[in-house]
Each structure stands twice: as structure tokens, then as C-alpha cells.
C-alpha positions as MATLAB code, in Angstrom:
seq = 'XXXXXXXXXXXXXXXXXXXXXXXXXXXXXXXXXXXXXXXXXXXXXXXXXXXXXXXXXXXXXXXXXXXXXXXXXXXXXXXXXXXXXXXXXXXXXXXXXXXXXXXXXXXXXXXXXXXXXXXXXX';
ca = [
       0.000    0.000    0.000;
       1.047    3.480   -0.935;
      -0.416    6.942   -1.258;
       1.486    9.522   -2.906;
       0.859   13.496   -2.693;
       1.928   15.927   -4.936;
       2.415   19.353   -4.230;
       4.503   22.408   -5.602;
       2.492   23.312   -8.628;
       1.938   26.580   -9.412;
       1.638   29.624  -11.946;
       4.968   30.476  -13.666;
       6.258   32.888  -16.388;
       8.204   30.918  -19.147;
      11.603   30.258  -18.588;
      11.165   29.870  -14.614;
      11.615   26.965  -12.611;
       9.666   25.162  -10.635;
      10.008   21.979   -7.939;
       7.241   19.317   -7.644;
       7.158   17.175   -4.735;
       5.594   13.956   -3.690;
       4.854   12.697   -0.354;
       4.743    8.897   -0.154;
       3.327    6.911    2.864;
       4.659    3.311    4.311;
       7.807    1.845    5.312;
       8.276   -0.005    1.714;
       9.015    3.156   -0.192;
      12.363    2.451   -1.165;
      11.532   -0.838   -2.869;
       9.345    1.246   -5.489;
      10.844    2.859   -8.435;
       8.921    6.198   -8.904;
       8.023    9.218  -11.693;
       6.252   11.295  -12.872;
       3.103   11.602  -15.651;
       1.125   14.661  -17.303;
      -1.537   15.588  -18.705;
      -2.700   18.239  -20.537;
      -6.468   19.356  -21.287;
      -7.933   17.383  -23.829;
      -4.803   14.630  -23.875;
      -3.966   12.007  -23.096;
      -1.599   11.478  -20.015;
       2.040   11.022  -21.032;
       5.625    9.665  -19.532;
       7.421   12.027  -18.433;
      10.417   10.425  -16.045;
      11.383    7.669  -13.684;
      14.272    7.093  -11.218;
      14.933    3.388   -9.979;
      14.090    2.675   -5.829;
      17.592    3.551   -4.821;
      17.984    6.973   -6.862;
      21.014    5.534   -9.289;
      19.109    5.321  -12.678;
      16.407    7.696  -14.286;
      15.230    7.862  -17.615;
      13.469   10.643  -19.192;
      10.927   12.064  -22.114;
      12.847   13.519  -24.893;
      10.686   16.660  -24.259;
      12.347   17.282  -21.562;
      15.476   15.756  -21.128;
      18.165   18.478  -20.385;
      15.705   20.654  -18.456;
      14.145   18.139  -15.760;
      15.577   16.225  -13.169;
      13.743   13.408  -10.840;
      15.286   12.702   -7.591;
      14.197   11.259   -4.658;
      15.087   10.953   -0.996;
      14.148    7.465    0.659;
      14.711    8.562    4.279;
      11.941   11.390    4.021;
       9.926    9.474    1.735;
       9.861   12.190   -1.286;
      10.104   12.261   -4.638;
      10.927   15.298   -6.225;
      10.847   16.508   -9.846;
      12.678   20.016  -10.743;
      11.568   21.643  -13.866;
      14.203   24.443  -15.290;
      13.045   26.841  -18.109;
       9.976   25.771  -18.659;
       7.733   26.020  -21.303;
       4.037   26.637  -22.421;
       3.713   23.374  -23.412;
       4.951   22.262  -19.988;
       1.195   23.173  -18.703;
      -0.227   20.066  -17.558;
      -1.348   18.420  -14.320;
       2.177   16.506  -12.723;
       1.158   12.915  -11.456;
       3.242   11.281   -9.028;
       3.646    7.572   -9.387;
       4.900    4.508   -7.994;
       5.201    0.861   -9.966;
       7.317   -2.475   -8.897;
       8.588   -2.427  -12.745;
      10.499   -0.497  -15.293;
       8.094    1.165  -17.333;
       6.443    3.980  -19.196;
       3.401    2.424  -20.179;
       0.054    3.703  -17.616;
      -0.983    0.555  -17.056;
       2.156   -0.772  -15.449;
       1.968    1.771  -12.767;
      -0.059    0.760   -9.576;
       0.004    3.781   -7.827;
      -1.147    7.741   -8.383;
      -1.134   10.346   -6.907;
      -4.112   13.285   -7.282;
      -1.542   15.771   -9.348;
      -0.622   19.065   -9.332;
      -1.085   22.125  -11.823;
       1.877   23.611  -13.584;
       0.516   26.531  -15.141;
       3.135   28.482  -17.811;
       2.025   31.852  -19.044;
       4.009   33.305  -22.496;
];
């Protein structure tokens, strides 16, 4: 069992930063590997990144390779996803999730959390 909670969204200009967070609960989080999803209105929700349970691999969306960075700390239970320069296009809802695999497919991802708005005005 875990519940995740995202938090850090917010209204930017472009080209600003901005640091997502993600609370997870129980003592197992370190055996998860965890990421992050989006969404934008009227799409559907993509892959965005994923780091493995102990922090040493990620793996990221072309989009935004170079300008995002997934990290995690497994003593406080938090995931974290920094977002540098960001874009219009970078307007979606941030999901938080957590999956046993190695994935980027929705379905292989067992846990969600309620997202966060990123909002990116030109």
C-alpha cells in the first residue's frame, strides 16, 4: 500500500523553474521505483520520467530531457521533480507515481497520486 501526494504546482512565467514534490506513505518506499506523468487538457496522459528505488538510474521524455531532473530521498519518503526553463507546453497536471517495474506504459503503474497544476504563461 502506498499513497502519494503531490504538491509544488503553481503559476509560472516561461523560462522559470519550478520543484514538484511527492509525499509517499509506508515503510516499503524504497523498494518502489517512482516518476512522474502529465496531462494536458484534452490529452492524453504522457511519460514524463522515472528514477529506480535507490535513486542511481532515471530515464526521461525527450521533451524534456536536459531541463528536468527526478530525484528522490528514501529517508523522508519524497520524490521530487525540478523543472528548469519551462515552457508553455509544460502546462499540464504533474502525477506522481509509484510501480514495482520499469516502465512507461500507464498501465504498469499501480500507484497515483491526485496531481498538481503547472501553469506556464508566455
Amino acid at each position: 500500500q502506498v499513497q502519494l501526494v503531490e504538491s509544488g504546482g503553481g503559476l509560472v512565467q516561461a523560462g522559470a523553474s519550478l520543484r514538484l514534490s511527492c509525499a509517499a506513505s509506508g515503510r516499503s518506499f524504497s523498494g518502489y521505483n517512482m516518476g512522474w506523468f502529465r496531462q494536458a487538457p484534452g490529452k492524453e496522459r504522457e511519460f514524463v520520467t522515472l528514477i529506480s528505488w535507490n535513486g542511481a538510474n532515471s530515464f526521461y521524455t525527450d521533451f524534456v530531457k536536459g531541463r528536468f531532473t527526478v530525484s528522490r530521498d528514501n529517508a523522508k519518503n519524497m520524490l521530487y521533480l525540478q523543472m528548469n526553463n519551462l515552457k508553455p507546453e509544460d502546462a499540464d497536471v504533474y502525477y506522481c507515481v509509484a510501480t514495482t517495474g520499469w516502465s512507461t506504459e500507464i498501465r504498469d503503474y499501480a500507484y497515483w497520486g491526485q496531481g498538481t497544476q503547472v501553469t506556464v504563461s508566455s
